[in-house]
CSV table of C-alpha atoms and ligand atoms in Angstrom, one decimal:
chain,number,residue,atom,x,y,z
N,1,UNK,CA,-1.8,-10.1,-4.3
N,2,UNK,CA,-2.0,-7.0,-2.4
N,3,UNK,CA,-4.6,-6.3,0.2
N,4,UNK,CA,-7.3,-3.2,-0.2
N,5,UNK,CA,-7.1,-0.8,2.1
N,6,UNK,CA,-10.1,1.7,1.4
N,7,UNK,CA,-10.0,5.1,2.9
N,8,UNK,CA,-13.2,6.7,3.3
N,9,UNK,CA,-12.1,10.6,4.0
N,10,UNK,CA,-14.4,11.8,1.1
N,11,UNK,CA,-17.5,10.1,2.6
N,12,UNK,CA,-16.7,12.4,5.3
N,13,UNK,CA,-16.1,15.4,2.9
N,14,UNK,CA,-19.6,15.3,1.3
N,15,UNK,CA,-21.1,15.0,5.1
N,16,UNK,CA,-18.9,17.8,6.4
N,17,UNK,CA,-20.1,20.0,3.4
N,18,UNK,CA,-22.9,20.2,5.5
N,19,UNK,CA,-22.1,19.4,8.9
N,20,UNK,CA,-24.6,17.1,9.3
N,21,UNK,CA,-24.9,13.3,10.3
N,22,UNK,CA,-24.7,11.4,6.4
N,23,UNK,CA,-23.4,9.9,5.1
N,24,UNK,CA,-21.7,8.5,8.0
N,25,UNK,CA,-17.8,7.1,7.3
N,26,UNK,CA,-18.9,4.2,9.7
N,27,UNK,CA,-22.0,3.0,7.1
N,28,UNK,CA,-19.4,3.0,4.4
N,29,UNK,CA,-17.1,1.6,6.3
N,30,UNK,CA,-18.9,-1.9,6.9
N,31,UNK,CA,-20.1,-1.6,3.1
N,32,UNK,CA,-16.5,-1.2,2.0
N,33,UNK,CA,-15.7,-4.5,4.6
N,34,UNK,CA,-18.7,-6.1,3.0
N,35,UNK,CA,-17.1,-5.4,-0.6
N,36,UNK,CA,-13.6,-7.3,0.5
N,37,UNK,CA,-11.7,-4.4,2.3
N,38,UNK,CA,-8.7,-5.9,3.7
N,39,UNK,CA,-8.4,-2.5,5.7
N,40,UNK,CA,-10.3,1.0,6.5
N,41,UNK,CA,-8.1,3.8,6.2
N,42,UNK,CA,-8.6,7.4,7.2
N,43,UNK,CA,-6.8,10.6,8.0
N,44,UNK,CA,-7.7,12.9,11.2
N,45,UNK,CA,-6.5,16.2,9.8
N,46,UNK,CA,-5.5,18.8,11.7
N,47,UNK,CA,-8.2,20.8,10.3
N,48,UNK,CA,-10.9,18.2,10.8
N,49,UNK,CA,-11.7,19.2,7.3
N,50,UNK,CA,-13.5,15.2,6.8
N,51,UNK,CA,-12.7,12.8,9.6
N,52,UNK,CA,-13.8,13.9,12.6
N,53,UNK,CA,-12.5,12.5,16.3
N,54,UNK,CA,-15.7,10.7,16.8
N,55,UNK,CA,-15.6,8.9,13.2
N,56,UNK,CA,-12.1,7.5,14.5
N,57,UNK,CA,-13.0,6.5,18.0
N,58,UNK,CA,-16.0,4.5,16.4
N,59,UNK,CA,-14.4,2.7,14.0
N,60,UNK,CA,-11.8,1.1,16.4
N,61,UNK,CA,-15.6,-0.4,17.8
N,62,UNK,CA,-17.2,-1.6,14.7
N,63,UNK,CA,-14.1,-2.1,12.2
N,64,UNK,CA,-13.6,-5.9,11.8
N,65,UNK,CA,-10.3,-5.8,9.4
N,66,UNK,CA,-7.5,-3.8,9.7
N,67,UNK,CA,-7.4,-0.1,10.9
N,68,UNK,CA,-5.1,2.1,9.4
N,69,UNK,CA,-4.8,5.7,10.8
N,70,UNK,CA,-3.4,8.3,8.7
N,71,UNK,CA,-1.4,10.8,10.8
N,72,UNK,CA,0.5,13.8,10.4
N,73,UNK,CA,3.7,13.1,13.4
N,74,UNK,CA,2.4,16.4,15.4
N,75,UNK,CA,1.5,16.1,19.1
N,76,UNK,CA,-2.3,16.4,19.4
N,77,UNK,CA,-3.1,13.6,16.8
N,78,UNK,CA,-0.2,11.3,18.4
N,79,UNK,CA,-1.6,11.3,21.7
N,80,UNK,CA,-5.4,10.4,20.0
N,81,UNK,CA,-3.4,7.8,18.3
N,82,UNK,CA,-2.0,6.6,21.6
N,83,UNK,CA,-5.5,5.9,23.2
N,84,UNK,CA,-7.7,4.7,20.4
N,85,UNK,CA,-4.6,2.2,19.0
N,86,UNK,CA,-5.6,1.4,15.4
N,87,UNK,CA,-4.1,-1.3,14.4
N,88,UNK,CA,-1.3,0.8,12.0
N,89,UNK,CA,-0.2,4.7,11.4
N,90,UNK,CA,0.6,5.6,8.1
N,91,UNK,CA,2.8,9.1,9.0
N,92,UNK,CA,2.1,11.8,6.0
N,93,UNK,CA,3.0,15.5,5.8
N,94,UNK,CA,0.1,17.5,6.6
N,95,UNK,CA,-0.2,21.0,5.1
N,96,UNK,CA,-3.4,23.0,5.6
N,97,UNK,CA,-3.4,24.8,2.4
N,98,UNK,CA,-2.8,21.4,0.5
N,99,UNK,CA,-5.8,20.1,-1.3
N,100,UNK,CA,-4.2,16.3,-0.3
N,101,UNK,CA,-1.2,15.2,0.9
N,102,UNK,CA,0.8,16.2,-1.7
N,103,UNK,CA,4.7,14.4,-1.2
N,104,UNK,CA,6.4,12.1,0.9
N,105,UNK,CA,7.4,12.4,4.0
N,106,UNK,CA,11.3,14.0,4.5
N,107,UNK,CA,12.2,11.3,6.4
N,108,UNK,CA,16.0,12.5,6.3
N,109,UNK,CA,15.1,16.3,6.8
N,110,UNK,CA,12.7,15.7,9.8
N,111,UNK,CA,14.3,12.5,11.4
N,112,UNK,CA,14.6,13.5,15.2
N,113,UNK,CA,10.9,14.4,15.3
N,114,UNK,CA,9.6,11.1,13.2
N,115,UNK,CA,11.9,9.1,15.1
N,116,UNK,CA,10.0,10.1,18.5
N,117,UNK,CA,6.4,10.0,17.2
N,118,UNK,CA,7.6,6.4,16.0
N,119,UNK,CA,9.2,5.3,18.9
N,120,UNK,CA,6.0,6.1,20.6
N,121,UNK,CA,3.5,4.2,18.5
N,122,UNK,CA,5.9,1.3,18.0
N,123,UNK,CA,5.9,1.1,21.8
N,124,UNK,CA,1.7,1.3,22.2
N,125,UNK,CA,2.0,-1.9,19.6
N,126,UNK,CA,1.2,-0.2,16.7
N,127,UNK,CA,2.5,-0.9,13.4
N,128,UNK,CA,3.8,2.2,11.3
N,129,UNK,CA,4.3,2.4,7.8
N,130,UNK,CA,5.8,5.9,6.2
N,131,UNK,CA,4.3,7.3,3.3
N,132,UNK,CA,7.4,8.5,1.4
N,133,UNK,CA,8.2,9.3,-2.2
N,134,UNK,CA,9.9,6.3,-4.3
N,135,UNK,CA,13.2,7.5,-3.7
N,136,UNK,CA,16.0,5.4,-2.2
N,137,UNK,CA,17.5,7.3,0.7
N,138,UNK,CA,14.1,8.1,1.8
N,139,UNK,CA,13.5,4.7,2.0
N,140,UNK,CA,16.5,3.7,4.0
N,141,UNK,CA,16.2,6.5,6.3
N,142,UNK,CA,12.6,5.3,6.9
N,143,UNK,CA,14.3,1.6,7.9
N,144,UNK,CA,16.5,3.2,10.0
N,145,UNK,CA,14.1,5.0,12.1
N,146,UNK,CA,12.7,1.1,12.7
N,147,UNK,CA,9.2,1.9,10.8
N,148,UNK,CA,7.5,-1.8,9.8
N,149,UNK,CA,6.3,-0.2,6.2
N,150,UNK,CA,6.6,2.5,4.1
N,151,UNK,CA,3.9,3.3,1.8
N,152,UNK,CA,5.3,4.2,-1.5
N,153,UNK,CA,3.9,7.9,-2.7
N,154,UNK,CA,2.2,6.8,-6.6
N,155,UNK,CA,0.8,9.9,-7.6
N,156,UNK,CA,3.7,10.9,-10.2
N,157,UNK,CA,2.5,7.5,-11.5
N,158,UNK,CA,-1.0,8.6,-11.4
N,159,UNK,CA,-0.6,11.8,-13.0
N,160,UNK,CA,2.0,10.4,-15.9
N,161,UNK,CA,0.2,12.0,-18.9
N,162,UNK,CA,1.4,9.9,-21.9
N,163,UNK,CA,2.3,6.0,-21.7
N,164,UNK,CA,5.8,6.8,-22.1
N,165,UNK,CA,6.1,8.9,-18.7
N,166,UNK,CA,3.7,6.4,-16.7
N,167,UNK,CA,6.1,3.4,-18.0
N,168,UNK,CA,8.7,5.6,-16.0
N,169,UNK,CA,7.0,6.2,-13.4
N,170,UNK,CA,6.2,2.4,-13.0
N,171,UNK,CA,10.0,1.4,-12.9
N,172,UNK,CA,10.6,4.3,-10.3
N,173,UNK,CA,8.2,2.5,-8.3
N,174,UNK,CA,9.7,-1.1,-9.1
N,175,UNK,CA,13.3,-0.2,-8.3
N,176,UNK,CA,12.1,1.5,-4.9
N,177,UNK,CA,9.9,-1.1,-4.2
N,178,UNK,CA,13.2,-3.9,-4.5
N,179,UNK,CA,15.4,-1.4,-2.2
N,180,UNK,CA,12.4,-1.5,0.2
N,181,UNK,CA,11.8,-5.4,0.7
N,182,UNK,CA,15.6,-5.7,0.4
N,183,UNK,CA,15.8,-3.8,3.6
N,184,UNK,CA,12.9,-5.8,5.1
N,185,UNK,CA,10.2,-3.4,4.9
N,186,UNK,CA,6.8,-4.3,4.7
N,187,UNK,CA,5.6,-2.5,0.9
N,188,UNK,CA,2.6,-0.3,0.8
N,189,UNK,CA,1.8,1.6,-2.0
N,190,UNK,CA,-1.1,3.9,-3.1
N,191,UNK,CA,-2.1,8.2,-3.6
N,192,UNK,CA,-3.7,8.7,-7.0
N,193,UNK,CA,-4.9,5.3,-7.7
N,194,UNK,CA,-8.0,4.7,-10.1
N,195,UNK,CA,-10.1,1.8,-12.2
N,196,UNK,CA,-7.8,2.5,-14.7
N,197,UNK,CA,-4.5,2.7,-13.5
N,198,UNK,CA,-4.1,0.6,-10.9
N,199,UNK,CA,-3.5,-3.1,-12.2
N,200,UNK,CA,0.4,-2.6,-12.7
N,201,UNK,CA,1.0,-1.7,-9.7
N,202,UNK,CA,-0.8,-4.2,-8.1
N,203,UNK,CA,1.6,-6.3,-9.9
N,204,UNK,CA,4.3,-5.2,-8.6
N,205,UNK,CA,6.3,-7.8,-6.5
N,206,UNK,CA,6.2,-7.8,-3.2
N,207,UNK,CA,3.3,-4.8,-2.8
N,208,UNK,CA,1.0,-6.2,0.4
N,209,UNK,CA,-1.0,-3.3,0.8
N,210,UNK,CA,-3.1,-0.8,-1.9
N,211,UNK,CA,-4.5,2.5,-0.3
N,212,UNK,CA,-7.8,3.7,-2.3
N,213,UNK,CA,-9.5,6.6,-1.3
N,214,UNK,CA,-11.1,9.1,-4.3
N,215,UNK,CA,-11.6,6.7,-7.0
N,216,UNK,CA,-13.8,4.0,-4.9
N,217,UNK,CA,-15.8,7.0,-3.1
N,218,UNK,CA,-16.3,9.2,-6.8
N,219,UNK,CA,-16.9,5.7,-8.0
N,220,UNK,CA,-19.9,5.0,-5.4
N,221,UNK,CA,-21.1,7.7,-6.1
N,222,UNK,CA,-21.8,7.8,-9.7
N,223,UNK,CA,-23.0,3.5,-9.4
N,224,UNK,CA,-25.3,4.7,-7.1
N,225,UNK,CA,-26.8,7.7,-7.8
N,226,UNK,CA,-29.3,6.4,-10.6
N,227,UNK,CA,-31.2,4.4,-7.5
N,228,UNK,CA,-31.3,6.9,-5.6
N,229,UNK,CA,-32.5,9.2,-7.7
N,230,UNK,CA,-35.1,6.2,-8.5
N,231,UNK,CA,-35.9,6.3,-4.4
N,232,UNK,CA,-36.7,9.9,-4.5
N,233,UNK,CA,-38.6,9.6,-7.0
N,234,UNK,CA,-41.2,7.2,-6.1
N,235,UNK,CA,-41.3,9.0,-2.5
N,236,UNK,CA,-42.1,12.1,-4.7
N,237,UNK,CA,-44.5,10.3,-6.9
N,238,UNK,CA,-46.6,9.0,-3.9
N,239,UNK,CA,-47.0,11.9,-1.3
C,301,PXP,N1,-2.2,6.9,0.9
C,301,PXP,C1,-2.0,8.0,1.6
C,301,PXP,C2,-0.8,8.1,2.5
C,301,PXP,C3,-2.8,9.2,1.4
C,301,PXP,O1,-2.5,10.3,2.1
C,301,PXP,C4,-3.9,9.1,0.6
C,301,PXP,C5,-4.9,10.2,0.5
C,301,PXP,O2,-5.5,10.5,1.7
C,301,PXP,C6,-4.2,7.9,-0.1
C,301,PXP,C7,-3.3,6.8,0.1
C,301,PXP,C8,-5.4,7.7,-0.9
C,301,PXP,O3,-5.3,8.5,-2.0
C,301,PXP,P1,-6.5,8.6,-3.1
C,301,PXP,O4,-7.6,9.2,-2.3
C,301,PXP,O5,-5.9,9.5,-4.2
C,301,PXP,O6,-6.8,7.2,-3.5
């Protein structure tokens, strides 16, 4: 059974809509631990465009499971990595124009500069995991640089549009998933992941770790807005 990571970017998003001070990625955070996160995961953009330095910097003091930074393998965000030391990295391509992170990781293409920002966090003890497409050679070139994990990319999975292309889809992920463990890699898969779409590949063997970002936030939000609305409208009710 894989463990949940959760990544709370998009409670940041709503706040940073307004750049003001809720809802705070912290509060979800020990909501989401309180719910059975095996992990908190975020991603400290170069834009800043959701997670903000301070969000990171206080979660390494109140997170109780594991922390999971997101990171693009550029200098500025390695060297915040270096000092606050979540427990793992997860290196992603970062584009600015990109709505999300939108492939793998070219391992093979940029392999000198991975290979250092790697070297480096493996050194400060933490664990990295490369977020990669499910495709073979990206895969072993992410064992060779040493990394502990690589997060498999799902979102061709996610976005399959009829059964037939998502079955696909699946057994790309299961045949990258066997080169993976058969190299020794720890598995980590997630991108794109929803209520509805994510049971086969949590049943994927080997998987130990799920990243869930958009689906649990949009999710919250829609559970909760009846009571809030509910809140508002008693304080309105009774001025
Ligand atoms: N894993 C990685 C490496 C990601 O970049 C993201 C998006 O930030 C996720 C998982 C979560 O994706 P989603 O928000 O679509 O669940």
């Amino acid at each position: 059974m894989p463990a949940l990571g959760v990544n709370i970017d998009h409670v940041a998003t709503v706040r940073q809509a307004r750049r003001t001070i809720e809802p705070d990625p912290v509060w979800a955070a020990v909501l989401a631990e309180l719910g059975g996160a095996d992990g908190i995961t975020l991603h400290l953009r170069e834009d800043r465009r959701h997670i903000q330095e301070r969000d990171l910097r206080v979660l390494r003091e109140t997170v109780q499971v594991k922390l999971n930074l997101e990171m693009a393998a550029d200098e500025e965000v390695t060297r915040i990595a270096l000092d606050v030391r979540p427990d793992q990295a997860t290196l992603v391509p970062e584009r600015r124009e990109e709505i999300t992170t939108e492939g793998g990781l070219d391992v093979i293409a940029q392999r000198d500069r991975i290979a250092a920002c790697v070297e480096r966090l493996k050194a400060a003890g933490i664990e990295v995991s490369l977020f990669v497409d499910p495709v073979g050679d990206q895969i072993e070139a992410a064992r060779d640089l040493q990394a502990d994990a690589v997060e498999l990319h799902t979102g061709r999975y996610a976005e399959a549009r009829t059964a037939t292309e998502r079955l696909t889809e699946l057994q790309t992920l299961k045949r990258a998933a066997k080169v993976a463990l058969d190299l020794g890699l720890m598995l980590h898969m997630g991108h794109g992941l929803t209520y509805r779409n994510v049971r086969p590949v949590a049943a994927i063997p080997g998987v130990s770790e799920l990243n869930i970002g958009h689906s649990i936030v949009a999710r919250a939000i829609m559970v909760g807005f009846e009571q809030a609305v509910r809140e508002m409208k008693r304080l309105v009710e009774n001025p």
